[in-house]
XYZ file of N, CA and C in Angstrom:
480
model
N 0.816 -1.189 0.000
C 0.000 0.000 0.000
C 0.865 1.261 0.000
N 1.953 1.245 0.799
C 2.841 2.403 0.849
C 3.515 2.660 -0.492
N 3.850 1.591 -1.203
C 4.472 1.759 -2.531
C 3.489 2.387 -3.511
N 2.258 1.935 -3.467
C 1.231 2.477 -4.349
C 0.991 3.956 -4.041
N 0.953 4.297 -2.780
C 0.762 5.692 -2.383
C 1.964 6.535 -2.816
N 3.151 6.006 -2.678
C 4.359 6.726 -3.089
C 4.363 6.946 -4.600
N 3.966 5.940 -5.386
C 3.913 6.076 -6.842
C 2.880 7.119 -7.246
N 1.712 7.087 -6.624
C 0.664 8.064 -6.933
C 1.128 9.476 -6.589
N 1.794 9.646 -5.477
C 2.307 10.957 -5.074
C 3.339 11.449 -6.083
N 4.218 10.549 -6.525
C 5.245 10.913 -7.500
C 4.605 11.351 -8.816
N 3.637 10.593 -9.294
C 2.991 10.924 -10.564
C 2.239 12.246 -10.483
N 1.588 12.513 -9.375
C 0.883 13.787 -9.211
C 1.857 14.947 -9.136
N 2.983 14.756 -8.474
C 3.981 15.819 -8.356
C 4.631 16.110 -9.706
N 4.821 15.065 -10.506
C 5.465 15.240 -11.806
C 4.567 16.011 -12.759
N 3.269 15.888 -12.623
C 2.329 16.599 -13.486
C 2.282 15.992 -14.867
N 1.442 16.548 -15.713
C 1.336 16.014 -17.057
C 2.603 16.298 -17.859
N 2.894 15.428 -18.795
C 4.064 15.608 -19.644
C 3.860 16.843 -20.511
N 4.879 17.656 -20.608
C 4.789 18.874 -21.417
C 4.804 18.510 -22.897
N 3.935 19.142 -23.634
C 3.892 18.911 -25.075
C 5.086 19.615 -25.723
N 5.558 19.023 -26.796
C 6.668 19.633 -27.531
C 6.189 20.952 -28.130
N 7.058 21.950 -28.165
C 6.649 23.218 -28.766
C 6.373 23.046 -30.261
N 5.530 23.888 -30.817
C 5.227 23.778 -32.246
C 6.455 24.074 -33.106
N 6.457 23.487 -34.286
C 7.526 23.731 -35.270
C 7.195 25.026 -36.013
N 8.163 25.942 -36.058
C 7.913 27.260 -36.643
C 8.894 27.573 -37.763
N 8.357 28.037 -38.884
C 9.169 28.602 -39.955
C 9.259 30.094 -39.664
N 10.448 30.542 -39.300
C 10.657 31.945 -38.938
C 11.375 32.618 -40.101
N 10.630 33.408 -40.853
C 11.173 34.056 -42.039
C 11.934 35.318 -41.660
N 12.867 35.703 -42.512
C 13.652 36.910 -42.266
C 12.744 38.133 -42.194
N 13.127 39.066 -41.351
C 12.413 40.336 -41.270
C 12.466 41.027 -42.626
N 11.384 41.709 -42.936
C 11.345 42.525 -44.141
C 11.278 43.984 -43.727
N 11.647 44.850 -44.638
C 11.806 46.265 -44.362
C 10.682 47.057 -45.011
N 10.009 47.849 -44.225
C 8.978 48.757 -44.724
C 9.446 50.168 -44.412
N 10.054 50.796 -45.402
C 10.638 52.109 -45.192
C 9.599 53.188 -45.479
N 9.118 53.817 -44.424
C 8.149 54.899 -44.548
C 8.822 56.265 -44.430
N 10.136 56.253 -44.297
C 10.876 57.503 -44.105
C 11.283 58.085 -45.462
N 11.647 59.358 -45.482
C 12.107 59.966 -46.730
C 13.538 59.560 -47.103
N 14.228 58.907 -46.167
C 15.610 58.496 -46.399
C 15.628 57.044 -46.880
N 16.263 56.776 -48.020
C 16.290 55.390 -48.507
C 17.067 54.464 -47.565
N 16.702 53.172 -47.592
C 17.410 52.185 -46.787
C 18.843 52.040 -47.269
N 19.701 51.530 -46.390
C 21.106 51.370 -46.752
C 21.620 50.016 -46.275
N 22.919 49.804 -46.422
C 23.536 48.527 -46.045
C 23.386 48.242 -44.550
N 23.399 49.283 -43.725
C 23.238 49.080 -42.284
C 21.846 48.536 -41.971
N 20.826 49.030 -42.693
C 19.459 48.516 -42.497
C 19.396 47.038 -42.857
N 19.981 46.684 -43.989
C 19.980 45.289 -44.442
C 20.691 44.386 -43.436
N 21.820 44.843 -42.926
C 22.580 44.057 -41.948
C 21.771 43.874 -40.662
N 21.068 44.921 -40.232
C 20.258 44.813 -39.003
C 19.107 43.826 -39.185
N 18.496 43.820 -40.364
C 17.408 42.868 -40.624
C 17.906 41.437 -40.498
N 19.063 41.148 -41.065
C 19.636 39.795 -40.982
C 19.945 39.433 -39.533
N 20.560 40.373 -38.816
C 20.937 40.105 -37.428
C 19.731 39.904 -36.540
N 18.712 40.753 -36.683
C 17.539 40.640 -35.824
C 16.744 39.377 -36.176
N 16.787 38.948 -37.435
C 16.127 37.701 -37.837
C 16.788 36.507 -37.151
N 18.106 36.488 -37.191
C 18.849 35.398 -36.539
C 18.622 35.417 -35.033
N 18.600 36.602 -34.448
C 18.389 36.723 -32.998
C 16.989 36.252 -32.609
N 15.980 36.583 -33.420
C 14.622 36.123 -33.134
C 14.567 34.600 -33.124
N 15.139 33.971 -34.133
C 15.150 32.497 -34.189
C 15.824 31.910 -32.943
N 16.960 32.475 -32.603
C 17.721 31.977 -31.460
C 16.940 32.133 -30.154
N 16.333 33.288 -29.943
C 15.581 33.527 -28.709
C 14.349 32.628 -28.599
N 13.631 32.447 -29.715
C 12.438 31.597 -29.693
C 12.805 30.152 -29.359
N 13.922 29.695 -29.913
C 14.389 28.324 -29.665
C 14.855 28.183 -28.212
N 15.696 29.112 -27.750
C 16.224 29.035 -26.377
C 15.120 29.134 -25.333
N 14.131 29.957 -25.593
C 13.020 30.147 -24.651
C 12.084 28.941 -24.662
N 12.224 28.062 -25.657
C 11.374 26.883 -25.747
C 9.988 27.179 -26.282
N 9.816 28.331 -26.924
C 8.508 28.686 -27.463
C 8.200 27.925 -28.752
N 9.245 27.669 -29.537
C 9.090 26.982 -30.821
C 10.324 26.144 -31.110
N 10.135 25.132 -31.946
C 11.249 24.433 -32.573
C 11.371 25.084 -33.945
N 12.458 25.776 -34.173
C 12.623 26.544 -35.405
C 13.130 25.637 -36.516
N 12.393 25.637 -37.634
C 12.816 24.877 -38.813
C 13.495 25.823 -39.792
N 14.431 25.317 -40.548
C 15.165 26.137 -41.508
C 14.250 26.587 -42.649
N 14.385 27.831 -43.030
C 13.638 28.354 -44.183
C 14.499 28.335 -45.444
N 15.694 27.828 -45.319
C 16.627 27.792 -46.459
C 16.042 27.091 -47.692
N 15.317 25.962 -47.549
C 14.792 25.283 -48.746
C 13.832 26.133 -49.587
N 13.231 27.163 -49.015
C 12.298 28.004 -49.784
C 12.823 29.428 -49.960
N 14.086 29.643 -49.628
C 14.660 31.001 -49.674
C 14.483 31.664 -51.042
N 14.764 30.943 -52.134
C 14.632 31.539 -53.470
C 13.190 31.907 -53.781
N 12.253 31.035 -53.395
C 10.836 31.337 -53.620
C 10.397 32.561 -52.813
N 10.859 32.645 -51.594
C 10.511 33.785 -50.746
C 11.069 35.069 -51.358
N 12.301 35.006 -51.844
C 12.935 36.175 -52.448
C 12.158 36.649 -53.676
N 11.637 35.708 -54.461
C 10.884 36.061 -55.673
C 9.459 36.517 -55.378
N 8.952 36.185 -54.210
C 7.559 36.514 -53.900
C 7.420 37.971 -53.490
N 6.194 38.359 -53.332
C 5.899 39.714 -52.863
C 6.195 39.791 -51.370
N 5.967 40.929 -50.817
C 6.083 41.153 -49.389
C 5.290 40.076 -48.648
N 5.917 39.376 -47.729
C 5.260 38.268 -47.021
C 4.034 38.702 -46.228
N 3.922 39.957 -45.884
C 2.756 40.441 -45.155
C 1.575 40.748 -46.071
N 1.826 40.826 -47.366
C 0.779 41.264 -48.293
C 0.650 40.344 -49.510
N 0.922 39.077 -49.329
C 0.935 38.158 -50.476
C -0.162 37.101 -50.400
N -1.216 37.380 -49.657
C -2.367 36.474 -49.564
C -2.007 35.072 -49.078
N -1.234 35.004 -48.019
C -0.955 33.722 -47.391
C 0.236 32.954 -47.932
N 1.094 33.593 -48.733
C 2.237 32.847 -49.278
C 3.181 32.374 -48.176
N 3.326 33.143 -47.091
C 4.189 32.706 -45.979
C 3.652 31.420 -45.372
N 2.334 31.303 -45.274
C 1.716 30.078 -44.756
C 2.042 28.899 -45.669
N 1.944 29.130 -46.972
C 2.246 28.073 -47.942
C 3.707 27.642 -47.847
N 4.613 28.607 -47.740
C 6.037 28.280 -47.598
C 6.268 27.473 -46.314
N 5.646 27.895 -45.229
C 5.820 27.206 -43.948
C 5.298 25.770 -44.024
N 4.166 25.579 -44.691
C 3.628 24.212 -44.850
C 4.601 23.331 -45.626
N 5.228 23.881 -46.666
C 6.224 23.124 -47.441
C 7.365 22.650 -46.553
N 7.656 23.427 -45.518
C 8.759 23.111 -44.609
C 8.335 22.188 -43.465
N 7.049 21.832 -43.428
C 6.556 20.960 -42.364
C 6.341 21.676 -41.049
N 6.151 22.985 -41.100
C 5.974 23.776 -39.872
C 4.512 23.792 -39.445
N 4.312 24.021 -38.167
C 2.973 24.196 -37.591
C 2.579 25.665 -37.541
N 3.594 26.535 -37.626
C 3.407 27.971 -37.445
C 4.272 28.715 -38.460
N 3.725 29.796 -39.013
C 4.504 30.701 -39.868
C 4.739 31.990 -39.093
N 6.007 32.401 -38.998
C 6.345 33.626 -38.286
C 7.028 34.581 -39.262
N 6.424 35.752 -39.412
C 7.000 36.781 -40.270
C 7.304 37.998 -39.417
N 8.196 38.829 -39.906
C 8.563 40.029 -39.182
C 8.739 41.198 -40.126
N 8.484 42.358 -39.603
C 8.598 43.569 -40.407
C 9.165 44.683 -39.540
N 10.091 45.416 -40.103
C 10.594 46.620 -39.460
C 10.031 47.797 -40.236
N 9.277 48.625 -39.544
C 8.730 49.839 -40.149
C 9.598 51.004 -39.694
N 10.177 51.653 -40.679
C 11.041 52.794 -40.366
C 10.315 54.073 -40.763
N 9.991 54.868 -39.758
C 9.328 56.152 -39.983
C 10.395 57.237 -40.175
N 11.459 57.123 -39.390
C 12.604 58.035 -39.489
C 13.793 57.342 -38.838
N 14.919 58.034 -38.772
C 16.068 57.452 -38.082
C 15.876 57.402 -36.577
N 14.835 58.049 -36.097
C 14.547 58.046 -34.666
C 13.397 57.117 -34.305
N 12.426 56.965 -35.194
C 11.215 56.207 -34.879
C 11.103 54.983 -35.778
N 11.118 53.803 -35.149
C 10.976 52.539 -35.869
C 10.066 51.615 -35.074
N 9.463 50.658 -35.747
C 8.641 49.632 -35.102
C 9.157 48.275 -35.534
N 9.252 47.377 -34.588
C 9.639 45.998 -34.842
C 8.389 45.164 -34.613
N 7.887 44.522 -35.675
C 6.632 43.769 -35.602
C 6.878 42.306 -35.943
N 6.275 41.413 -35.163
C 6.362 39.971 -35.413
C 4.938 39.430 -35.449
N 4.664 38.597 -36.455
C 3.340 38.015 -36.656
C 3.455 36.494 -36.607
N 2.619 35.862 -35.797
C 2.644 34.414 -35.608
C 1.309 33.848 -36.069
N 1.357 33.016 -37.097
C 0.140 32.441 -37.669
C 0.178 30.927 -37.538
N -0.760 30.379 -36.762
C -0.887 28.930 -36.627
C -1.442 28.380 -37.934
N -0.886 27.273 -38.383
C -1.322 26.658 -39.638
C -2.329 25.547 -39.400
N -2.663 25.319 -38.136
C -3.667 24.317 -37.788
C -4.796 25.012 -37.044
N -5.987 24.557 -37.257
C -7.127 25.173 -36.583
C -7.460 26.522 -37.188
N -8.262 27.256 -36.477
C -8.694 28.559 -36.994
C -8.354 29.691 -36.036
N -7.284 29.532 -35.287
C -6.864 30.586 -34.364
C -6.435 31.819 -35.151
N -6.769 32.989 -34.654
C -6.353 34.207 -35.356
C -4.842 34.409 -35.254
N -4.314 35.124 -36.205
C -2.904 35.465 -36.185
C -2.628 36.343 -34.964
N -1.473 36.118 -34.341
C -1.059 36.946 -33.210
C -0.026 37.960 -33.707
N -0.129 39.167 -33.232
C 0.806 40.217 -33.612
C 1.487 40.768 -32.364
N 2.786 40.957 -32.465
C 3.582 41.506 -31.374
C 4.376 42.683 -31.930
N 4.483 43.742 -31.151
C 5.159 44.925 -31.646
C 5.913 45.621 -30.525
N 7.021 46.219 -30.893
C 7.775 47.042 -29.960
C 8.281 48.255 -30.741
N 8.198 49.421 -30.108
C 8.709 50.648 -30.715
C 10.186 50.790 -30.378
N 10.941 51.247 -31.352
C 12.365 51.507 -31.163
C 12.600 53.001 -31.279
N 13.511 53.486 -30.510
C 13.929 54.882 -30.626
C 15.411 54.881 -30.975
N 15.671 55.121 -32.239
C 17.044 55.140 -32.727
C 17.304 53.957 -33.640
N 17.863 54.240 -34.777
C 18.183 53.227 -35.783
C 19.601 52.729 -35.530
N 19.768 51.996 -34.416
C 21.092 51.524 -34.019
C 21.039 50.028 -33.719
N 22.193 49.407 -33.757
C 22.274 47.989 -33.404
C 21.756 47.765 -31.987
N 22.116 48.646 -31.085
C 21.709 48.498 -29.684
C 20.183 48.548 -29.538
N 19.521 49.469 -30.232
C 18.064 49.562 -30.096
C 17.387 48.325 -30.679
N 17.903 47.787 -31.765
C 17.340 46.565 -32.340
C 17.548 45.388 -31.404
N 18.746 45.263 -30.840
C 19.039 44.158 -29.919
C 18.127 44.200 -28.703
N 17.990 45.373 -28.112
C 17.119 45.513 -26.944
C 15.663 45.268 -27.312
N 15.255 45.767 -28.471
C 13.866 45.627 -28.906
C 13.452 44.184 -29.109
N 14.281 43.401 -29.795
C 13.889 42.011 -30.078
C 13.905 41.188 -28.794
N 14.865 41.451 -27.912
C 14.888 40.731 -26.628
C 13.647 41.070 -25.803
N 13.283 42.349 -25.747
C 12.107 42.754 -24.994
C 10.850 42.114 -25.589
N 10.737 42.139 -26.902
C 9.547 41.595 -27.555
C 9.366 40.107 -27.226
N 10.427 39.336 -27.329
C 10.324 37.893 -27.065
C 10.107 37.632 -25.576
N 10.896 38.247 -24.727
C 10.819 37.978 -23.289
C 9.530 38.466 -22.645
N 9.080 39.648 -23.009
C 7.958 40.278 -22.315
C 6.632 40.186 -23.036
N 6.641 39.901 -24.300
C 5.397 39.788 -25.051
C 5.132 38.342 -25.476
N 6.024 37.805 -26.285
C 5.812 36.450 -26.809
C 6.014 35.393 -25.739
N 6.960 35.622 -24.854
C 7.280 34.607 -23.848
C 6.644 34.834 -22.499
N 5.752 35.782 -22.423
C 5.112 36.059 -21.128
C 4.422 34.812 -20.611
N 4.739 34.474 -19.397
C 4.106 33.306 -18.785
C 4.861 32.006 -19.005
N 5.950 32.046 -19.716
C 6.739 30.811 -19.942
C 7.969 30.824 -19.103
């Protein structure tokens, strides 16, 4: 009887097994330049860096298992803006075997005012797309680094 009670106590303390996080295709951030100043090489470099950082943070935080988007990179490059292409990001993510499509956009209003936006679309069920946003002040590596960390830790990862 004591063994049975000990086993039951252990199983209750252990709780239910945690489900594996969903598989996510995390596409590179795209640039929406609303400022009068054209984008430059520094903007392009920041997009690549913040894209890599987003993937890394989502994986480390255990929010998603990130799948490589490399197999569809050429198709993505040839397509329209992933936010305005009538679900092409979802189609690309399905090709990769993902459960979720994650797109990102940096909106640049000026060198002082920018927005970092991340959109998470479940490819199963009919859940609405989730949108996360953080405002940046300053077009610098430091503001992008702080912004993406804040967005993942305090918005996307809240409660985890």
